[in-house]
Amino acid sequence: MRQPTLFLTVGLPCTGKTTAARRIEIEQQALRLTKDEWVKALYGHENPPSAGAVLEGRLIQIGLRALELGNNVVIDFGLWSRDERSALRQAAADLGAAVEMRYFELAPAEQRRRLDRRQAEAPDTTWPMSDDELAQWAANLEIPTRGELDGSEPIDDPPAGFATWDEWRGYRWPPRRSNDPA
């Protein structure tokens, strides 16, 4: 049985992550998990923040199970924080899977142009995003290091207060929205 690979797409909106994820899906016979497609299918024009982390968590669970079964997986979320990427790198390692991380970046003007084009040509695939939101998100993005991208850098320890990355994943990607009954 071949070693499965977890592909992680990292970057801001409209930088090419989903286009690359679709290519990886075909070329690597990978299960593609694109959060925005699920949010659109479930919520339509809404993009409720309370649902994002839960949906990502559910898709990650599916992806990890697929890795466990020997399938390649591509996670198409953005993964802006190093902690998110470290947690997923560790989960893949725990399952004996390889990790390939791809980082996508664009100049803000090109990102805006792509977003405007997508909004005009396929508004059902995205949501409106202001320049202020794009700038705020860019400020929140922790750009992957070269060692993260090529896999040569060791995986960080979990943040303070968490004994394992698995525990942190449950915190970051909870099993249900906080206002939903158990």
Coordinates of C-alpha atoms in Angstrom, one line a residue:
M1 CA 0.0 0.0 0.0
R2 CA 1.4 3.4 -1.0
Q3 CA 1.9 6.2 1.5
P4 CA -1.0 8.6 1.3
T5 CA -0.3 12.3 1.1
L6 CA -2.1 15.3 2.7
F7 CA -1.9 18.3 0.5
L8 CA -2.4 21.6 2.3
T9 CA -3.3 24.8 0.3
V10 CA -2.3 27.9 2.2
G11 CA -3.2 31.5 1.2
L12 CA -5.7 34.3 1.1
P13 CA -8.9 34.3 -1.0
C14 CA -8.6 34.5 -4.7
T15 CA -4.9 33.5 -4.8
G16 CA -5.4 30.3 -6.7
K17 CA -5.8 27.7 -3.9
T18 CA -9.0 26.1 -5.3
T19 CA -7.7 26.0 -8.8
A20 CA -4.6 24.2 -7.6
A21 CA -6.7 21.9 -5.3
R22 CA -8.8 20.8 -8.3
R23 CA -5.6 20.1 -10.2
I24 CA -4.2 18.1 -7.3
E25 CA -7.5 16.2 -7.0
I26 CA -7.1 14.9 -10.5
E27 CA -3.3 14.5 -10.8
Q28 CA -2.9 12.8 -7.4
Q29 CA -6.3 11.1 -7.2
A30 CA -7.0 13.0 -4.0
L31 CA -10.2 13.7 -2.1
R32 CA -10.6 17.4 -2.4
L33 CA -12.2 19.2 0.6
T34 CA -13.0 22.8 -0.2
K35 CA -14.8 24.5 2.7
D36 CA -16.4 27.3 0.6
E37 CA -18.2 24.8 -1.6
W38 CA -19.7 23.2 1.5
V39 CA -20.7 26.5 3.1
K40 CA -22.3 27.6 -0.2
A41 CA -24.2 24.3 -0.4
L42 CA -25.4 24.5 3.2
Y43 CA -25.9 28.3 3.7
G44 CA -26.3 29.8 0.3
H45 CA -25.7 33.6 0.4
E46 CA -24.9 33.5 4.1
N47 CA -21.4 32.8 5.5
P48 CA -22.0 32.4 9.2
P49 CA -18.7 32.6 11.1
S50 CA -20.1 30.2 13.8
A51 CA -20.3 27.5 11.2
G52 CA -16.9 27.9 9.6
A53 CA -14.7 26.2 12.3
V54 CA -17.2 23.4 12.8
L55 CA -17.5 22.7 9.1
E56 CA -13.7 22.8 8.7
G57 CA -13.4 20.3 11.6
R58 CA -15.9 17.9 10.0
L59 CA -14.0 18.1 6.7
I60 CA -10.7 17.5 8.5
Q61 CA -12.2 14.4 10.2
I62 CA -13.2 13.1 6.8
G63 CA -9.8 13.9 5.4
L64 CA -8.0 12.2 8.2
R65 CA -10.2 9.1 7.8
A66 CA -9.5 9.1 4.1
L67 CA -5.7 9.2 4.8
E68 CA -6.1 6.4 7.3
L69 CA -7.7 4.4 4.5
G70 CA -4.7 5.1 2.2
N71 CA -6.2 7.9 0.1
N72 CA -4.6 11.2 -0.8
V73 CA -6.4 14.3 0.5
V74 CA -6.2 18.0 -0.4
I75 CA -7.4 20.5 2.2
D76 CA -8.5 23.8 0.6
F77 CA -9.2 26.2 3.5
G78 CA -6.5 28.8 3.5
L79 CA -4.9 27.6 6.7
W80 CA -3.6 31.1 7.7
S81 CA -2.1 30.1 11.1
R82 CA 1.0 28.1 11.7
D83 CA -0.8 26.3 14.5
E84 CA -3.4 25.1 12.0
R85 CA -0.7 23.8 9.7
S86 CA 1.3 22.2 12.5
A87 CA -1.8 20.4 13.8
L88 CA -2.6 19.0 10.4
R89 CA 1.1 18.1 9.8
Q90 CA 1.1 16.2 13.1
A91 CA -2.2 14.5 12.4
A92 CA -0.9 13.3 9.0
A93 CA 2.4 12.1 10.6
D94 CA 0.4 10.2 13.3
L95 CA -1.3 8.3 10.4
G96 CA 1.9 7.7 8.5
A97 CA 1.0 10.1 5.7
A98 CA 3.2 12.5 3.9
V99 CA 2.4 16.2 3.7
E100 CA 2.9 18.6 0.8
M101 CA 2.2 22.2 1.5
R102 CA 1.5 24.7 -1.2
Y103 CA 1.5 28.5 -0.5
F104 CA -0.2 30.9 -2.8
E105 CA 0.2 34.7 -2.8
L106 CA -0.6 37.6 -5.1
A107 CA -0.3 41.3 -5.1
P108 CA -3.3 42.9 -3.5
A109 CA -4.4 44.5 -6.8
E110 CA -4.4 41.2 -8.6
Q111 CA -6.2 39.5 -5.7
R112 CA -8.9 42.3 -5.9
R113 CA -9.1 41.9 -9.7
R114 CA -9.6 38.1 -9.4
L115 CA -12.2 38.6 -6.7
D116 CA -14.2 41.2 -8.8
R117 CA -14.0 38.9 -11.8
R118 CA -15.3 35.9 -9.8
Q119 CA -18.0 38.0 -8.2
A120 CA -19.1 39.1 -11.7
E121 CA -18.8 35.8 -13.5
A122 CA -19.7 33.3 -10.8
P123 CA -21.3 35.0 -7.8
D124 CA -22.7 31.8 -6.5
T125 CA -19.1 30.6 -5.7
T126 CA -18.0 33.4 -3.4
W127 CA -19.1 36.2 -1.1
P128 CA -18.5 40.0 -1.4
M129 CA -15.2 41.0 0.3
S130 CA -14.2 44.5 1.1
D131 CA -10.7 45.9 0.6
D132 CA -10.6 46.4 4.4
E133 CA -11.4 42.7 5.0
L134 CA -8.7 41.6 2.5
A135 CA -6.2 43.9 4.2
Q136 CA -7.2 42.6 7.7
W137 CA -6.9 39.0 6.5
A138 CA -3.5 39.6 4.9
A139 CA -2.3 41.0 8.3
N140 CA -3.6 37.9 10.1
L141 CA -1.9 35.4 7.7
E142 CA 1.2 33.7 9.1
I143 CA 3.3 33.1 5.9
P144 CA 4.7 29.6 5.9
T145 CA 8.5 29.3 6.4
R146 CA 10.6 27.6 3.8
G147 CA 11.1 24.7 6.3
E148 CA 7.3 24.3 6.7
L149 CA 6.8 24.3 2.9
D150 CA 9.5 21.7 2.2
G151 CA 8.9 19.6 5.4
S152 CA 12.4 20.0 6.7
E153 CA 11.3 22.0 9.8
P154 CA 10.1 20.0 12.8
I155 CA 6.5 20.4 13.8
D156 CA 6.1 22.8 16.7
D157 CA 4.9 21.8 20.1
P158 CA 1.2 22.5 20.7
P159 CA 0.4 26.0 22.1
A160 CA 0.5 26.5 25.9
G161 CA -2.5 24.9 27.6
F162 CA -2.7 22.0 25.2
A163 CA -1.0 18.6 25.8
T164 CA -1.3 17.4 22.2
W165 CA -2.1 18.7 18.7
D166 CA -5.2 16.4 18.7
E167 CA -6.5 18.3 21.8
W168 CA -5.8 21.6 20.1
R169 CA -7.6 20.5 16.9
G170 CA -10.7 19.8 19.0
Y171 CA -10.5 23.3 20.4
R172 CA -9.8 25.0 17.0
W173 CA -12.3 22.9 15.1
P174 CA -15.1 22.1 17.6
P175 CA -17.5 19.2 16.9
R176 CA -20.5 21.5 17.0
R177 CA -21.4 25.2 17.1
S178 CA -21.2 26.5 20.6
N179 CA -24.9 27.5 20.6
D180 CA -26.1 24.1 19.4
P181 CA -27.3 21.4 21.9
A182 CA -25.0 18.5 22.5

